[in-house]
Amino acid sequence: MTPFTTSHPRLVAALAVLTTAALVLAPFFVREANLRLMIEIFTVFTFAQSWNFLAGYVGLMSFGQQLFIGLGAYFVFFVSNTLGLSPFLLLPFSFVFCAGFAALAAPFVFRLRDAYFAISIWVIAEVVRLFISQRDWLGSVSGLPLVATRGMDRSFVATTNFYFAAALVLISVFGLYALSMSRLGLALSAVRDNEGTAAAVGINVWWTRFFGFVLGCGIAGMAGATYYMSVFHVEPGGAFDPNWMVVMMFIVIIGGVGTIEGPIIGTAIYFLLRGWLAGTGNLYLMLLGAAAVVVMLVAPKGIWGVVRTRFGIDLFGTRRRSPVAQKFHQGVR
Amino acid sequence: MSLLSVENLDVFYGDFRAVRGAHLELAAGQTIAIIGANGAGKSTLLNAIVGLSGRKSGSIRFDGRDIGREPTDRIARAGITMVPEGRRLFGSLTVEDNLLVGLAAERPGPWTLEAVYALFPRLGELSKMTAGSLSGGQQQMVSIGRALMTNPRVLLCDEISLGLAPKIIGDIYRCFETITASGVSVVLIEQNVVQACAAADYVYCMLEGHMSLEGRPEDLSQAQITAAYFGTGEALP
């Protein structure tokens, strides 16, 4: 029996350096239009990864992650327009704003469990959407433009946004890896697997979960702000659209929940399908849905789950199900 | 003075009183056992001590301090932890990570990763395996090891022999000599009367939520235990 190598910290560190270098250099070689597509891909990936973090690492299934996408965007647009501040300066604070919002909501939504918890955040998202839609000072249904970017050089805006989106990708891949390797990550996994036992060995379940929730929501918020800054306009119907949730779930489920690699694969598949099926109109959503159903039936652990079981590759693999455990779990069910 | 003392404890599941006026005393360094049939309230009593049960009344004192209203994690950090029924491992984590979770109690002491691997050498070989893929006996060792990593003063063990082969049970119980020698006081829950009487200094028998018999194992007759266990005839010592 060969014990499993559960992680390759050096390989991951090397990968982090290479990825960072590639991302830093990208704007010098990539055309502006492609840069914008990459911003979209990176931010959508970060949305998905934030939901994957909550569902797969913290054990909190939310159906309302679009709440933080919208909140992050509105925070930057509104404050920038009102105070005349640079949106790029405000962007990191969209994390603080959304994390703070999540922290205030947590004492209430944590009283609910499972499906009730999932729905409760969706309800908050709808309430916030309706609130904004009825306030003229927030642009009501037609939304807000980003005034500060009007005089700016478009390619400067695209490049700066790109770097923020790239930073989000690095955080949601290598930051998540570092977190999962830490003692806090261990506590998160323990709480997700069995909260009673986690408490019985001294873990404060509530605060551990609170930390995970706040972090996951803050990252989604910052990604939301970055996404909407690159399109220069935000309106409530789009920013708080439950369709964001569908996209996130599609990406995570198809790639593999509770893994770092899964959403990377899922995001690639989502954008490829979107490109191929762009001309098919409404059929596009049905095909997307069919793809998700097929993956769920054939590979319940997602595509990365299959790759890992079949080839024994586990790049970031730590503190998650190894191939043997996976077979074991499938065997008993 | 006893290290852990439970007096007149009632524990409720909704309207059902699962534990009725239960009591127990555990002195420092002692090993006690609670025996009784399925549904007698043994596990409920143990869960109540660490704050994992529902509504309860009565007194639970640890080291002279009332812990009846403390949350579970605070009780663990104060030095009471448990080996839960059915092991309850963190199934997605490796053996080593399961053990390391015990560090959350932030109680330094003699029980380190090395000490646990010395006690259960097999776990050292399996350290990178996922806990969910181990055999029942190996899982039980991980569960005990994880509890020891918190360096508890009191270790509550809920049916550690459940579902294990007799040889494995023997192996695991032999390890308790080392555990108690390190200064840990132990509460064992057992359905296996012979095992319990062999391992414990003092035995309580539970029946329908209360203590139907107690005493040192050598002072209790087979007939007394049978009567107290099944609730047949006079069960008083």
Coordinates of C-alpha atoms in Angstrom, one line a residue:
Chain A
M1 CA 0.0 0.0 0.0
T2 CA 1.4 3.4 -1.0
P3 CA 0.5 6.2 1.3
F4 CA -0.8 9.2 -0.6
T5 CA 1.3 12.3 -1.1
T6 CA -1.3 14.8 0.0
S7 CA 0.3 17.9 -1.2
H8 CA 3.3 19.3 -3.1
P9 CA 4.0 22.7 -1.4
R10 CA 7.1 23.3 -3.5
L11 CA 5.4 22.5 -6.8
V12 CA 2.5 24.8 -5.8
A13 CA 5.0 27.6 -4.8
A14 CA 6.7 27.3 -8.2
L15 CA 3.4 27.3 -9.9
A16 CA 2.4 30.5 -8.0
V17 CA 5.5 32.3 -9.1
L18 CA 5.1 31.3 -12.7
T19 CA 1.4 32.2 -12.7
T20 CA 2.1 35.6 -11.1
A21 CA 4.8 36.3 -13.7
A22 CA 2.5 35.3 -16.6
L23 CA -0.3 37.5 -15.2
V24 CA 2.0 40.5 -14.7
L25 CA 3.3 40.3 -18.2
A26 CA 0.0 39.5 -19.9
P27 CA -1.2 43.1 -20.6
F28 CA 2.0 43.8 -22.6
F29 CA 1.2 41.0 -25.0
V30 CA -2.6 40.7 -25.0
R31 CA -4.9 42.9 -27.1
E32 CA -7.3 45.1 -25.1
A33 CA -10.4 43.2 -26.2
N34 CA -8.9 39.9 -25.1
L35 CA -7.8 41.6 -21.8
R36 CA -11.5 42.4 -21.2
L37 CA -12.5 38.8 -21.9
M38 CA -9.8 37.7 -19.4
I39 CA -11.2 40.1 -16.8
E40 CA -14.6 38.5 -17.2
I41 CA -13.2 35.0 -17.0
F42 CA -11.1 35.8 -14.0
T43 CA -13.9 37.5 -12.1
V44 CA -16.5 34.8 -12.9
F45 CA -13.9 32.2 -11.8
T46 CA -13.6 34.1 -8.5
F47 CA -17.4 34.2 -8.0
A48 CA -17.4 30.4 -8.5
Q49 CA -14.4 29.9 -6.2
S50 CA -16.0 32.0 -3.5
W51 CA -19.1 29.8 -3.6
N52 CA -17.0 26.7 -3.8
F53 CA -15.2 27.9 -0.7
L54 CA -18.4 28.4 1.2
A55 CA -20.1 25.1 0.0
G56 CA -17.0 22.9 -0.2
Y57 CA -14.7 24.1 2.5
V58 CA -16.9 25.9 5.1
G59 CA -19.9 23.7 4.6
L60 CA -22.3 26.6 4.0
M61 CA -24.6 26.2 1.0
S62 CA -25.8 29.6 -0.1
F63 CA -28.2 30.4 -3.0
G64 CA -27.6 34.1 -2.7
Q65 CA -24.0 34.7 -3.6
Q66 CA -25.1 37.3 -6.2
L67 CA -25.9 39.5 -3.2
F68 CA -22.2 40.2 -2.7
I69 CA -21.5 40.6 -6.4
G70 CA -24.1 43.4 -6.5
L71 CA -23.1 44.9 -3.1
G72 CA -19.4 45.1 -4.1
A73 CA -20.2 46.7 -7.4
Y74 CA -22.7 49.2 -5.9
F75 CA -20.3 50.1 -3.1
V76 CA -17.6 51.1 -5.5
F77 CA -19.9 52.9 -8.0
F78 CA -21.8 54.8 -5.5
V79 CA -18.9 55.9 -3.3
S80 CA -16.8 56.8 -6.3
N81 CA -19.5 58.8 -7.9
T82 CA -20.5 60.6 -4.7
L83 CA -17.1 61.4 -3.2
G84 CA -15.3 61.6 -6.5
L85 CA -12.8 59.0 -5.4
S86 CA -10.8 56.8 -7.8
P87 CA -12.7 53.4 -8.1
F88 CA -9.4 51.6 -8.1
L89 CA -8.6 53.0 -4.7
L90 CA -12.0 51.9 -3.5
L91 CA -11.8 48.4 -4.9
P92 CA -10.1 46.8 -1.9
F93 CA -12.7 48.4 0.4
S94 CA -15.4 46.6 -1.5
F95 CA -14.0 43.5 0.2
V96 CA -14.3 45.2 3.6
F97 CA -17.8 46.4 2.8
C98 CA -19.1 43.0 1.7
A99 CA -17.3 41.2 4.5
G100 CA -18.8 43.7 7.0
F101 CA -22.3 43.1 5.5
A102 CA -21.8 39.4 5.8
A103 CA -20.6 39.8 9.4
L104 CA -23.7 41.7 10.3
A105 CA -26.0 39.2 8.5
A106 CA -24.3 36.2 10.1
P107 CA -25.9 36.3 13.5
F108 CA -29.3 36.1 11.8
V109 CA -28.7 33.7 9.0
F110 CA -26.6 31.3 11.1
R111 CA -29.8 30.6 13.1
L112 CA -31.1 28.9 10.0
R113 CA -29.7 25.6 8.7
D114 CA -29.2 23.9 5.3
A115 CA -32.0 24.8 2.8
Y116 CA -33.3 27.6 5.1
F117 CA -29.9 29.2 5.3
A118 CA -29.4 28.9 1.5
I119 CA -32.7 30.6 0.8
S120 CA -32.3 33.2 3.5
I121 CA -29.4 34.8 1.6
W122 CA -31.3 34.7 -1.6
V123 CA -34.1 36.5 0.1
I124 CA -31.6 39.2 1.4
A125 CA -30.3 39.5 -2.2
E126 CA -33.9 40.1 -3.5
V127 CA -34.6 42.6 -0.7
V128 CA -31.4 44.6 -1.5
R129 CA -32.2 44.5 -5.3
L130 CA -35.7 45.8 -4.7
F131 CA -34.4 48.5 -2.3
I132 CA -31.9 49.7 -4.8
S133 CA -34.4 49.6 -7.6
Q134 CA -36.6 52.0 -5.7
R135 CA -34.0 54.6 -4.7
D136 CA -33.3 57.4 -7.2
W137 CA -30.0 58.3 -5.5
L138 CA -28.8 54.7 -6.3
G139 CA -30.0 55.1 -9.9
S140 CA -33.1 53.0 -9.3
V141 CA -33.8 50.4 -12.0
S142 CA -31.6 52.0 -14.6
G143 CA -28.5 51.8 -12.4
L144 CA -25.3 53.8 -12.0
P145 CA -22.6 54.7 -14.5
L146 CA -19.0 54.9 -13.3
V147 CA -18.4 58.6 -13.7
A148 CA -14.7 58.6 -12.7
T149 CA -13.7 56.4 -15.6
R150 CA -15.2 58.7 -18.3
G151 CA -12.0 60.8 -18.7
M152 CA -9.7 57.9 -18.3
D153 CA -7.7 56.2 -21.0
R154 CA -9.6 53.0 -21.8
S155 CA -6.5 50.8 -22.1
F156 CA -5.3 52.1 -18.7
V157 CA -8.7 51.2 -17.2
A158 CA -8.6 47.7 -18.8
T159 CA -5.0 47.1 -17.6
T160 CA -5.7 48.2 -14.1
N161 CA -8.9 46.1 -13.9
F162 CA -6.9 43.2 -15.3
Y163 CA -4.4 43.4 -12.5
F164 CA -7.2 43.4 -9.9
A165 CA -8.8 40.4 -11.6
A166 CA -5.5 38.7 -11.7
A167 CA -4.9 39.3 -8.0
L168 CA -8.3 37.8 -7.3
V169 CA -7.4 34.7 -9.2
L170 CA -4.1 34.4 -7.3
I171 CA -6.0 34.8 -4.0
S172 CA -8.7 32.3 -4.9
V173 CA -6.2 29.7 -6.0
F174 CA -3.0 30.1 -4.0
G175 CA -4.6 31.9 -1.1
L176 CA -7.2 29.2 -0.7
Y177 CA -4.4 26.6 -0.9
A178 CA -2.4 28.4 1.9
L179 CA -5.6 28.7 4.0
S180 CA -6.4 25.0 3.6
M181 CA -2.9 24.1 4.7
S182 CA -3.1 26.3 7.8
R183 CA -4.6 25.4 11.2
L184 CA -7.6 27.6 10.5
G185 CA -8.1 25.6 7.3
L186 CA -7.9 22.4 9.3
A187 CA -10.5 23.8 11.7
L188 CA -12.8 24.7 8.8
S189 CA -12.5 21.2 7.4
A190 CA -13.2 19.7 10.8
V191 CA -16.3 21.8 11.3
R192 CA -17.6 21.0 7.8
D193 CA -17.1 17.2 8.4
N194 CA -18.5 17.0 11.9
E195 CA -19.3 20.1 13.9
G196 CA -20.2 18.2 17.2
T197 CA -16.9 16.4 17.3
A198 CA -15.0 19.6 16.2
A199 CA -16.5 21.4 19.2
A200 CA -15.6 18.4 21.5
V201 CA -11.9 18.9 20.7
G202 CA -12.0 22.6 21.4
I203 CA -12.9 24.3 18.1
N204 CA -15.3 27.2 18.3
V205 CA -17.7 26.1 15.6
W206 CA -19.6 29.4 15.4
W207 CA -16.6 31.7 15.0
T208 CA -14.8 29.3 12.6
R209 CA -17.9 29.2 10.4
F210 CA -18.3 33.0 10.7
F211 CA -14.7 33.6 9.6
G212 CA -15.2 31.4 6.5
F213 CA -18.5 33.1 5.6
V214 CA -17.2 36.6 6.0
L215 CA -14.1 35.8 3.9
G216 CA -16.0 34.0 1.1
C217 CA -18.5 36.9 0.9
G218 CA -15.8 39.6 0.9
I219 CA -14.0 37.9 -2.0
A220 CA -17.2 37.6 -4.0
G221 CA -17.9 41.3 -3.4
M222 CA -14.5 42.4 -4.6
A223 CA -14.8 40.2 -7.7
G224 CA -18.3 41.7 -8.3
A225 CA -16.9 45.3 -8.1
T226 CA -14.0 44.4 -10.5
Y227 CA -16.4 42.8 -13.0
Y228 CA -18.8 45.8 -13.1
M229 CA -15.9 48.3 -13.2
S230 CA -14.8 46.7 -16.4
V231 CA -18.3 47.2 -18.0
F232 CA -18.6 50.8 -16.6
H233 CA -22.2 50.4 -15.6
V234 CA -24.2 48.6 -12.9
E235 CA -27.9 48.0 -12.6
P236 CA -29.8 46.1 -10.0
G237 CA -31.4 43.5 -12.3
G238 CA -28.1 42.4 -13.6
A239 CA -25.9 42.7 -10.5
F240 CA -28.3 40.8 -8.2
D241 CA -29.4 38.4 -10.9
P242 CA -30.0 34.9 -9.5
N243 CA -28.4 33.7 -12.9
W244 CA -25.0 34.5 -11.3
M245 CA -25.8 31.8 -8.8
V246 CA -26.6 29.4 -11.7
V247 CA -23.3 30.1 -13.4
M248 CA -21.4 29.6 -10.1
M249 CA -23.1 26.3 -9.4
F250 CA -22.6 25.1 -12.9
I251 CA -18.9 25.8 -12.8
V252 CA -18.3 24.3 -9.4
I253 CA -20.5 21.2 -9.8
I254 CA -19.2 20.4 -13.2
G255 CA -15.6 20.9 -12.1
G256 CA -15.8 19.4 -8.6
V257 CA -16.9 20.9 -5.4
G258 CA -14.5 21.2 -2.5
T259 CA -11.4 21.2 -4.7
I260 CA -9.2 24.1 -5.9
E261 CA -8.8 22.7 -9.4
G262 CA -12.5 21.9 -10.0
P263 CA -13.7 25.5 -10.6
I264 CA -10.7 26.2 -12.9
I265 CA -11.8 23.3 -15.1
G266 CA -15.5 24.4 -14.7
T267 CA -14.7 28.0 -15.7
A268 CA -12.9 26.8 -18.8
I269 CA -15.8 24.6 -19.8
Y270 CA -18.4 27.3 -19.1
F271 CA -16.6 29.9 -21.3
L272 CA -15.9 27.4 -24.1
L273 CA -19.6 26.3 -24.1
R274 CA -20.7 29.9 -24.1
G275 CA -18.5 30.6 -27.0
W276 CA -19.6 27.6 -29.0
L277 CA -23.3 28.0 -28.2
A278 CA -23.5 31.7 -28.5
G279 CA -25.7 31.7 -31.6
T280 CA -28.2 29.2 -30.3
G281 CA -30.3 31.7 -28.3
N282 CA -32.5 30.2 -25.6
L283 CA -31.3 26.7 -26.5
Y284 CA -28.0 27.7 -25.0
L285 CA -29.3 27.6 -21.4
M286 CA -30.9 24.2 -22.0
L287 CA -27.7 22.8 -23.4
L288 CA -25.8 24.2 -20.4
G289 CA -28.3 22.6 -18.1
A290 CA -28.1 19.3 -20.0
A291 CA -24.3 19.4 -19.7
A292 CA -24.6 19.9 -15.9
V293 CA -27.1 17.0 -15.6
V294 CA -24.8 14.6 -17.6
V295 CA -21.8 15.5 -15.5
M296 CA -23.8 15.0 -12.3
L297 CA -25.0 11.6 -13.4
V298 CA -21.7 10.3 -14.8
A299 CA -19.3 12.0 -12.4
P300 CA -21.0 13.1 -9.1
K301 CA -17.6 14.4 -7.9
G302 CA -17.1 16.6 -11.0
I303 CA -14.6 16.3 -13.7
W304 CA -11.7 16.9 -11.4
G305 CA -13.0 14.1 -9.2
V306 CA -12.8 11.7 -12.2
V307 CA -9.3 12.9 -13.1
R308 CA -8.1 12.5 -9.6
T309 CA -9.5 9.0 -9.2
R310 CA -8.4 7.8 -12.6
F311 CA -4.9 9.2 -12.7
G312 CA -4.1 9.8 -9.1
I313 CA -3.1 13.4 -9.7
D314 CA -3.7 15.7 -6.8
L315 CA -1.9 18.9 -7.4
F316 CA -3.2 21.1 -4.5
G317 CA -4.5 18.0 -2.8
T318 CA -4.7 18.5 0.9
R319 CA -7.3 17.9 3.5
R320 CA -9.8 16.6 1.0
R321 CA -11.0 13.3 -0.1
S322 CA -8.3 11.1 -1.6
P323 CA -9.0 8.5 -4.3
V324 CA -9.4 5.7 -1.9
A325 CA -11.8 7.5 0.4
Q326 CA -13.8 8.5 -2.7
K327 CA -14.2 4.8 -3.7
F328 CA -15.0 4.0 -0.1
H329 CA -17.7 6.6 0.1
Q330 CA -19.2 5.6 -3.2
G331 CA -19.1 2.0 -2.0
V332 CA -21.1 2.5 1.1
R333 CA -23.7 4.7 -0.5
Chain B
M1 CA -12.6 16.1 46.2
S2 CA -13.7 14.6 42.9
L3 CA -12.5 15.9 39.6
L4 CA -15.8 15.5 37.8
S5 CA -19.1 15.3 39.7
V6 CA -22.6 15.0 38.3
E7 CA -25.5 15.4 40.6
N8 CA -29.2 15.0 40.1
L9 CA -28.9 15.4 36.3
D10 CA -32.0 15.4 34.1
V11 CA -31.6 15.6 30.3
F12 CA -34.5 16.0 27.9
Y13 CA -35.2 15.3 24.3
G14 CA -38.2 17.4 23.8
D15 CA -40.6 16.2 26.5
F16 CA -38.8 12.9 26.9
R17 CA -36.6 12.7 30.0
A18 CA -33.7 10.5 28.7
V19 CA -31.7 10.9 31.9
R20 CA -33.4 11.1 35.3
G21 CA -31.6 12.3 38.4
A22 CA -28.3 10.7 37.3
H23 CA -25.1 11.1 39.3
L24 CA -21.5 10.2 39.1
E25 CA -18.2 10.9 40.8
L26 CA -14.8 10.7 39.1
A27 CA -11.6 11.2 41.2
A28 CA -8.4 12.3 39.6
G29 CA -6.5 9.4 38.1
Q30 CA -9.5 7.1 38.4
T31 CA -11.2 5.0 35.6
I32 CA -14.9 4.5 36.0
A33 CA -17.3 2.7 33.7
I34 CA -21.0 3.2 33.0
I35 CA -22.7 0.1 31.8
G36 CA -26.3 -0.4 30.7
A37 CA -28.5 -1.6 27.9
N38 CA -29.2 0.3 24.7
G39 CA -31.3 3.4 25.4
A40 CA -30.4 3.5 29.1
G41 CA -29.2 7.1 28.8
K42 CA -25.4 6.5 28.9
S43 CA -24.5 8.4 25.8
T44 CA -26.9 11.1 26.6
L45 CA -25.3 11.5 30.0
L46 CA -21.8 11.8 28.4
N47 CA -23.0 14.3 25.7
A48 CA -24.6 16.3 28.5
I49 CA -21.3 16.5 30.4
V50 CA -19.6 18.1 27.3
G51 CA -22.5 20.3 26.5
L52 CA -23.7 18.5 23.4
S53 CA -27.1 17.5 24.6
G54 CA -30.4 19.3 24.6
R55 CA -32.1 20.9 27.7
K56 CA -30.7 19.7 31.0
S57 CA -31.0 20.5 34.7
G58 CA -28.9 19.5 37.7
S59 CA -25.3 20.0 38.5
I60 CA -22.1 19.2 36.5
R61 CA -19.0 20.3 38.3
F62 CA -15.5 20.0 36.9
D63 CA -12.6 20.7 39.2
G64 CA -15.0 22.5 41.6
R65 CA -16.5 24.7 38.8
D66 CA -20.0 24.5 37.4
I67 CA -19.7 23.7 33.7
G68 CA -23.4 23.0 33.1
R69 CA -23.9 26.0 30.9
E70 CA -20.5 26.1 29.2
P71 CA -20.3 25.6 25.5
T72 CA -18.6 22.4 24.2
D73 CA -15.4 24.0 22.9
R74 CA -14.8 25.8 26.2
I75 CA -15.3 22.5 28.1
A76 CA -12.8 20.9 25.8
R77 CA -10.3 23.7 26.4
A78 CA -10.9 23.3 30.2
G79 CA -9.8 19.6 29.8
I80 CA -12.8 17.3 29.2
T81 CA -13.0 15.7 25.8
M82 CA -14.7 12.7 24.4
V83 CA -14.2 9.8 22.0
P84 CA -17.7 9.8 20.5
E85 CA -19.8 6.8 19.7
G86 CA -19.2 5.6 16.2
R87 CA -15.7 7.4 16.1
R88 CA -17.0 10.4 14.2
L89 CA -13.8 11.0 12.4
F90 CA -13.3 13.9 10.0
G91 CA -13.7 11.6 7.1
S92 CA -12.1 13.8 4.4
L93 CA -9.0 14.5 6.4
T94 CA -5.9 12.4 6.7
V95 CA -5.1 10.4 9.9
E96 CA -2.5 13.0 10.8
D97 CA -4.8 16.0 10.2
N98 CA -7.5 14.3 12.3
L99 CA -5.0 14.1 15.1
L100 CA -3.8 17.7 14.6
V101 CA -7.3 19.0 15.0
G102 CA -6.9 18.1 18.6
L103 CA -4.4 21.0 18.9
A104 CA -7.4 23.3 18.7
A105 CA -7.9 22.8 22.5
E106 CA -4.6 24.6 23.0
R107 CA -3.6 22.4 25.9
P108 CA 0.1 21.5 25.7
G109 CA 1.1 18.3 27.6
P110 CA 2.6 14.9 27.2
W111 CA 0.3 13.9 24.3
T112 CA 1.9 15.0 21.1
L113 CA 1.8 13.5 17.6
E114 CA 4.9 11.4 18.5
A115 CA 3.3 10.2 21.7
V116 CA 0.1 9.1 19.9
Y117 CA 2.2 7.3 17.2
A118 CA 4.2 5.6 19.9
L119 CA 0.9 4.5 21.5
F120 CA -0.6 3.3 18.2
P121 CA 2.4 2.6 15.9
R122 CA 0.0 1.5 13.1
L123 CA -1.3 5.1 12.9
G124 CA 2.2 6.3 12.1
E125 CA 2.2 4.1 9.0
L126 CA -1.2 5.3 8.0
S127 CA -0.7 8.9 8.7
K128 CA -1.2 10.1 5.1
M129 CA -4.3 8.0 4.5
T130 CA -7.8 9.5 4.6
A131 CA -9.5 8.6 7.9
G132 CA -12.6 7.4 6.0
S133 CA -10.6 4.7 4.3
L134 CA -9.4 3.0 7.5
S135 CA -10.8 -0.2 9.2
G136 CA -13.0 0.2 12.3
G137 CA -10.2 -0.6 14.7
Q138 CA -7.8 1.9 13.1
Q139 CA -10.5 4.5 13.1
Q140 CA -11.1 4.0 16.8
M141 CA -7.4 4.5 17.4
V142 CA -7.5 7.8 15.4
S143 CA -10.6 8.9 17.5
I144 CA -8.8 8.1 20.7
G145 CA -5.6 9.7 19.5
R146 CA -7.4 12.8 18.4
A147 CA -9.0 13.1 21.9
L148 CA -5.6 12.6 23.5
M149 CA -4.1 15.4 21.4
T150 CA -6.2 17.8 23.4
N151 CA -4.3 16.6 26.5
P152 CA -7.5 16.1 28.5
R153 CA -7.7 15.7 32.2
V154 CA -10.9 13.7 31.7
L155 CA -11.4 11.4 28.7
L156 CA -15.0 10.3 28.1
C157 CA -15.1 7.2 25.9
D158 CA -18.5 6.2 24.3
E159 CA -18.6 2.5 23.4
I160 CA -15.1 2.2 22.0
S161 CA -15.6 -1.6 21.6
L162 CA -18.7 -1.3 19.5
G163 CA -18.5 -3.3 16.3
L164 CA -14.8 -4.3 16.7
A165 CA -13.3 -7.8 16.8
P166 CA -12.4 -9.1 20.3
K167 CA -8.7 -9.1 19.5
I168 CA -8.8 -5.4 18.5
I169 CA -10.9 -4.5 21.6
G170 CA -8.2 -6.2 23.7
D171 CA -5.4 -4.3 21.9
I172 CA -7.2 -0.9 22.4
Y173 CA -8.1 -1.5 26.1
R174 CA -4.4 -2.4 26.8
C175 CA -3.5 1.1 25.6
F176 CA -5.6 2.5 28.4
E177 CA -2.9 1.5 30.9
T178 CA -0.6 4.0 29.2
I179 CA -3.3 6.6 29.0
T180 CA -4.2 6.4 32.6
A181 CA -0.5 6.3 33.6
S182 CA -0.1 9.7 31.9
G183 CA -2.6 11.1 34.5
V184 CA -5.8 11.1 32.4
S185 CA -9.0 10.2 34.3
V186 CA -11.3 8.1 32.2
V187 CA -15.0 7.5 31.9
L188 CA -15.9 4.4 29.8
I189 CA -19.3 3.6 28.5
E190 CA -19.7 0.0 27.7
Q191 CA -22.3 -2.5 26.9
N192 CA -19.7 -5.2 27.4
V193 CA -19.9 -5.8 31.2
V194 CA -16.9 -8.0 31.5
Q195 CA -14.7 -5.5 29.6
A196 CA -16.0 -2.7 31.7
C197 CA -15.5 -4.5 35.0
A198 CA -12.0 -5.5 34.0
A199 CA -10.9 -1.9 33.0
A200 CA -12.6 0.2 35.7
D201 CA -12.0 1.0 39.3
Y202 CA -15.7 1.8 39.9
V203 CA -18.8 0.8 37.9
Y204 CA -22.2 2.5 37.5
C205 CA -25.1 0.7 35.9
M206 CA -27.7 2.8 34.2
L207 CA -31.3 1.7 33.6
E208 CA -34.0 3.9 32.1
G209 CA -32.0 7.1 32.7
H210 CA -30.9 6.7 36.3
M211 CA -28.2 4.8 38.2
S212 CA -29.6 1.4 39.1
L213 CA -26.4 0.0 40.7
E214 CA -22.9 1.2 41.5
G215 CA -19.8 -0.1 43.3
R216 CA -16.3 -1.4 42.8
P217 CA -16.4 -4.3 40.3
E218 CA -15.0 -6.8 42.8
D219 CA -17.9 -6.0 45.2
L220 CA -20.7 -6.5 42.6
S221 CA -22.1 -10.0 42.0
Q222 CA -23.1 -11.3 38.6
A223 CA -26.7 -11.5 39.7
Q224 CA -26.8 -7.9 41.0
I225 CA -25.4 -6.6 37.7
T226 CA -27.8 -8.7 35.7
A227 CA -30.8 -7.4 37.7
A228 CA -29.6 -3.8 37.5
Y229 CA -28.8 -4.1 33.8
F230 CA -32.1 -5.5 32.7
G231 CA -34.3 -4.1 35.4
T232 CA -35.4 -7.5 36.7
G233 CA -36.1 -8.0 40.4
E234 CA -34.4 -6.2 43.3
A235 CA -31.3 -4.3 42.2
L236 CA -30.2 -2.6 45.3
P237 CA -26.8 -3.4 46.8

